[in-house]
mmCIF file of C-alpha atoms in Angstrom:
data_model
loop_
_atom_site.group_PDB
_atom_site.id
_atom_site.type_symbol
_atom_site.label_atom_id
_atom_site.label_comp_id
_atom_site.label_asym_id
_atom_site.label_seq_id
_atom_site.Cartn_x
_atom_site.Cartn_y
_atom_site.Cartn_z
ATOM 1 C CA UNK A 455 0.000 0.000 0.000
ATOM 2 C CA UNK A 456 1.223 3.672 -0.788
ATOM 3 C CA UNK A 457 -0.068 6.299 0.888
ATOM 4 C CA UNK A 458 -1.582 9.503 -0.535
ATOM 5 C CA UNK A 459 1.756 12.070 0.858
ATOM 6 C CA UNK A 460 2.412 14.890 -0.888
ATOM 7 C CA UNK A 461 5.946 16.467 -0.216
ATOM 8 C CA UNK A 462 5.449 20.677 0.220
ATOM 9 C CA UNK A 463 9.428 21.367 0.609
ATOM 10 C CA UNK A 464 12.832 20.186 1.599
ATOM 11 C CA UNK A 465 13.979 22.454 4.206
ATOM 12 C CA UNK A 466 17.597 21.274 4.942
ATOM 13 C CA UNK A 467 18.122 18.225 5.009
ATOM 14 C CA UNK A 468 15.031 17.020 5.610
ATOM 15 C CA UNK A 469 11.495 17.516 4.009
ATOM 16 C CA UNK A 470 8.005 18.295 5.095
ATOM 17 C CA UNK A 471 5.242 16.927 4.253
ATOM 18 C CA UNK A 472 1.316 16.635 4.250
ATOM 19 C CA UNK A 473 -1.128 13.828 4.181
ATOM 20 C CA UNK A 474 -4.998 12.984 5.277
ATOM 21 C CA UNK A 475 -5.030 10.393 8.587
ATOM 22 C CA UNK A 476 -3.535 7.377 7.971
ATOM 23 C CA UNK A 477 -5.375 4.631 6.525
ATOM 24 C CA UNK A 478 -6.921 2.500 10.107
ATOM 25 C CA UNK A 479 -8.966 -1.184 10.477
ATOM 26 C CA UNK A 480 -7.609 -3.862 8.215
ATOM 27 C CA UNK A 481 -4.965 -2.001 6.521
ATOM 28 C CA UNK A 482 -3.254 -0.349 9.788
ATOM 29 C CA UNK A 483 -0.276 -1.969 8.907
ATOM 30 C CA UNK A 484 0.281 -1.982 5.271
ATOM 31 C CA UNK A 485 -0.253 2.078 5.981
ATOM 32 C CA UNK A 486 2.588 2.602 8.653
ATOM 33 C CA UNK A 487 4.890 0.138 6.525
ATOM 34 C CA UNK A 488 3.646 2.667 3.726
ATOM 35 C CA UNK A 489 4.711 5.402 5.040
ATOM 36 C CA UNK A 490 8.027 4.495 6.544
ATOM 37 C CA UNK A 491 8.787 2.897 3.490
ATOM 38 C CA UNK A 492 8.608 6.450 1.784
ATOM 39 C CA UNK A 493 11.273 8.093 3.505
ATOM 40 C CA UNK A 494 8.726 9.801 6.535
ATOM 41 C CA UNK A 495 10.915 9.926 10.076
ATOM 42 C CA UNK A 496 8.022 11.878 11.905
ATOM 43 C CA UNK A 497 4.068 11.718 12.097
ATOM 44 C CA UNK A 498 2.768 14.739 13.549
ATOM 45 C CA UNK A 499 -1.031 13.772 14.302
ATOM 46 C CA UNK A 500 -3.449 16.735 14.862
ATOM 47 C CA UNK A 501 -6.571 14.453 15.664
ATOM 48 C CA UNK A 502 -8.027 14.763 18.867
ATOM 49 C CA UNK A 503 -8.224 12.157 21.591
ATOM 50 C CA UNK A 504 -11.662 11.348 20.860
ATOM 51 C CA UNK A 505 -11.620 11.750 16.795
ATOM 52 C CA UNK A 506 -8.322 9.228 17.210
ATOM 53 C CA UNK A 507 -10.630 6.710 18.256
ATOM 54 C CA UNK A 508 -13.755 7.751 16.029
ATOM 55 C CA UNK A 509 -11.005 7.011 13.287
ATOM 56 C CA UNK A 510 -9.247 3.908 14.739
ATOM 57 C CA UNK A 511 -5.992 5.727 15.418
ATOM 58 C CA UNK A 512 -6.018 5.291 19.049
ATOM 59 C CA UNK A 513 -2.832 3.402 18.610
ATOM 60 C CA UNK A 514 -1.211 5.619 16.197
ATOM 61 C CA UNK A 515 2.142 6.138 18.075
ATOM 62 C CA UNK A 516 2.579 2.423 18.294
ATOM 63 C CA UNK A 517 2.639 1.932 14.974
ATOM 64 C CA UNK A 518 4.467 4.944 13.998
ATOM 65 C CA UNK A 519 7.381 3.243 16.607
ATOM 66 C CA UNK A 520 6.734 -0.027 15.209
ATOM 67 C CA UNK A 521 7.968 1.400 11.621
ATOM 68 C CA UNK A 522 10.831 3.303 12.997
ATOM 69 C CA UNK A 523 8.773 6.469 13.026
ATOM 70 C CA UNK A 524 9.037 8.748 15.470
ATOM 71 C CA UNK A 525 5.072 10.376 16.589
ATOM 72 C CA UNK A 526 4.170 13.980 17.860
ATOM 73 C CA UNK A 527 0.653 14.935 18.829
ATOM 74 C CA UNK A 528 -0.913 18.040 18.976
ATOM 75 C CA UNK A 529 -4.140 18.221 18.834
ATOM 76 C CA UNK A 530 -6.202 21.181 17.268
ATOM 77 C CA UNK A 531 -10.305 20.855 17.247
ATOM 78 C CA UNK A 532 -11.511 19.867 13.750
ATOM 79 C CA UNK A 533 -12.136 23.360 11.484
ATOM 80 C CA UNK A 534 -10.548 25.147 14.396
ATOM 81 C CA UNK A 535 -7.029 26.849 15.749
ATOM 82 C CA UNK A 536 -4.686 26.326 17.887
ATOM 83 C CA UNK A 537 -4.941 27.475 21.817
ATOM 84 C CA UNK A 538 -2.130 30.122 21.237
ATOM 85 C CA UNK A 539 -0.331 31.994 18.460
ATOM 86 C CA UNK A 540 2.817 32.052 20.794
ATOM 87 C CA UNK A 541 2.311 27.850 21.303
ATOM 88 C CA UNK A 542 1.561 27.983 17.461
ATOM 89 C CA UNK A 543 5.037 29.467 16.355
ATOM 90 C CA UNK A 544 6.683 27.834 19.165
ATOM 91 C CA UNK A 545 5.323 24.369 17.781
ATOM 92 C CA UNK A 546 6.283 25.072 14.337
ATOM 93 C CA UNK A 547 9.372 26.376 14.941
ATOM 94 C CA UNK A 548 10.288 23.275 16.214
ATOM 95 C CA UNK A 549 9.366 21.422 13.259
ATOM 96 C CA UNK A 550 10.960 23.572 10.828
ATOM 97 C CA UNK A 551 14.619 23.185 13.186
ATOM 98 C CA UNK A 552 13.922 19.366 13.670
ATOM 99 C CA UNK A 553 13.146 18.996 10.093
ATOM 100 C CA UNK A 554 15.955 21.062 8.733
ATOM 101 C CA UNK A 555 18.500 18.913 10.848
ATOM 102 C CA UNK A 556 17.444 15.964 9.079
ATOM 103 C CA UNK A 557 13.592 14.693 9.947
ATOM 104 C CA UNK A 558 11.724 13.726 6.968
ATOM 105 C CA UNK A 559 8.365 14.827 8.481
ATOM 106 C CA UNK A 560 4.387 14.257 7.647
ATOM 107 C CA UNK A 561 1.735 16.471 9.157
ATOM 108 C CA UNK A 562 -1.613 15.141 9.044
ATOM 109 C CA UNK A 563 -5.758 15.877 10.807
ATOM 110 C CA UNK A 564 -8.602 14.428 9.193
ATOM 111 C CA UNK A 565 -8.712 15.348 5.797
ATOM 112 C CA UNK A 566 -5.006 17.119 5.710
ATOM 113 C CA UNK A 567 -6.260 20.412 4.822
ATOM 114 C CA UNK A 568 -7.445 22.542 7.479
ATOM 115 C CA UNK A 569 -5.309 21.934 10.890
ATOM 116 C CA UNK A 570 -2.731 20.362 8.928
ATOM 117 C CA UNK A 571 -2.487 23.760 6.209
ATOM 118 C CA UNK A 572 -1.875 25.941 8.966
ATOM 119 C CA UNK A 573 0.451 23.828 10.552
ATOM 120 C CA UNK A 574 2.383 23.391 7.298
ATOM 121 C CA UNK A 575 2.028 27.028 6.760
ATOM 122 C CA UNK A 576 3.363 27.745 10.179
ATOM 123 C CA UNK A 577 6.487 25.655 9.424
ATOM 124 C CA UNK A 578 7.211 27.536 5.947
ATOM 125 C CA UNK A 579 7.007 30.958 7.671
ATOM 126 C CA UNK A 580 9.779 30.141 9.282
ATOM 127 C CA UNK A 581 11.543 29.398 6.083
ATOM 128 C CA UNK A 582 10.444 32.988 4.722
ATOM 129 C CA UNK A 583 7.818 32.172 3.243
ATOM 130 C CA UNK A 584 4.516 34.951 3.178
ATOM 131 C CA UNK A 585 1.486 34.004 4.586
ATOM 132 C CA UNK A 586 -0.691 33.820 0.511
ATOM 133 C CA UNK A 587 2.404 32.372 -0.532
ATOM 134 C CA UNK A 588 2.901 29.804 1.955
ATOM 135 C CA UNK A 589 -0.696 29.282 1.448
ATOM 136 C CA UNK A 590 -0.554 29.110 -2.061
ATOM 137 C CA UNK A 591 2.481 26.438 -2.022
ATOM 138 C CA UNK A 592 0.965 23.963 0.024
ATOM 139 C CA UNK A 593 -2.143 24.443 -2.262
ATOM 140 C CA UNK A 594 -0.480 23.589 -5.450
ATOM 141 C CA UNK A 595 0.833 20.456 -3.911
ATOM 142 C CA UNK A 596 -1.710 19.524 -1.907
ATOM 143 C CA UNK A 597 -3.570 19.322 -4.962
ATOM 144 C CA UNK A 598 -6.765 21.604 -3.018
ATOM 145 C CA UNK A 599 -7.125 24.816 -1.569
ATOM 146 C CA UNK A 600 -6.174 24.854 2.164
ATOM 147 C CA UNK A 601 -7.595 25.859 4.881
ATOM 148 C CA UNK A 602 -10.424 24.782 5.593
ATOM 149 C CA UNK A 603 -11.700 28.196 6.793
ATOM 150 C CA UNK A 604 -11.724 32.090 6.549
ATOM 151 C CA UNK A 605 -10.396 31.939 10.520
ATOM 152 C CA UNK A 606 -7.551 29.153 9.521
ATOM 153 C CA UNK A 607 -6.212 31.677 6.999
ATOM 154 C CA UNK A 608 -6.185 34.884 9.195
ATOM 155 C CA UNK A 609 -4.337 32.739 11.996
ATOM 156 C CA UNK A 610 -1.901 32.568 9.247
ATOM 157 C CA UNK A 611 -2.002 36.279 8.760
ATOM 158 C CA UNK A 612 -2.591 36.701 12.061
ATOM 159 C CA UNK A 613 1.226 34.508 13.569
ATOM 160 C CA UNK A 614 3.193 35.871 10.595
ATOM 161 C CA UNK A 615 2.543 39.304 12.199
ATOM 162 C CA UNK A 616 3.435 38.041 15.290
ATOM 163 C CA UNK A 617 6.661 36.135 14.241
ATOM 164 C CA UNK A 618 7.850 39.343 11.917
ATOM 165 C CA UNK A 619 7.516 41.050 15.895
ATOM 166 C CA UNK A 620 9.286 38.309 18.001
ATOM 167 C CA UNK A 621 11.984 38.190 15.313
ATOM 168 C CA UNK A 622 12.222 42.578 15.296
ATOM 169 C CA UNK A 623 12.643 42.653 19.317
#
């Protein structure tokens, strides 16, 4: 089985890159072996507790270790934004350093559009990147418009403005 990833940018030596949830029930397996297989070191899961299970991914970290994969959560409420713009850009920070040293990394919610654009976005902002043209990357290889929402792409907005003032003081 070959998961549905779709690479947004190398940043480093490493790469990020997006993705609906994995594949659950039958097929668990074949879908972590799928995604090692294709170079990912890191799933970064943005389900919720309770949509992990609604989804059968309660035991996602398990088989992300079971394939050599290394597993982050943090969770975001489905069409919604993160509980800070300071834990925001400290989150993606950290993915954009850990990724540039080397992680090959795969950012996914439900659909891998809404929570998982803005994360993505969040990551190339701190390669540079503008907010439309952050947006407007992931997009094009993403295959579909992302976010989700009007509020998804203001947070955007919204943390570039705040990173462009961390970064000036």
């Amino acid at each position: 089985m070959t998961p549905d990833i779709y690479k947004i940018e190398l940043i480093g030596s490493g790469s990020l890159s997006v993705m609906a949830k994995p594949v659950s029930g039958e097929w668990i397996d074949d879908e972590f072996a799928g995604i090692a297989n294709s170079g990912i070191d890191r799933i970064v899961s943005l389900l919720e507790p309770n949509e992990e299970i609604e989804v059968g991914l309660s035991e996602e970290k398990l088989c992300a270790e079971k394939y050599g994969m290394e597993f982050v959560s943090f969770p975001i409420k489905d069409r919604g934004l993160p509980n800070s713009i300071q834990e925001y850009l400290a989150f993606t920070k950290r993915l954009y350093q850990e990724t540039a040293g080397g992680l090959n990394t795969v950012v996914h919610c439900r659909a891998g559009i809404g929570r998982t654009g803005i994360i993505a976005a969040g990551v190339l902002l701190h390669c540079g990147f503008e907010p439309e043209e952050a947006i407007e990357h992931i997009s094009k290889q993403r295959g579909v418009r992302i976010p989700d929402t009007e509020e998804q792409i203001e947070w955007v907005n919204q943390s570039h403005a705040q990173h462009i003032t961390n970064c000036s003081t």
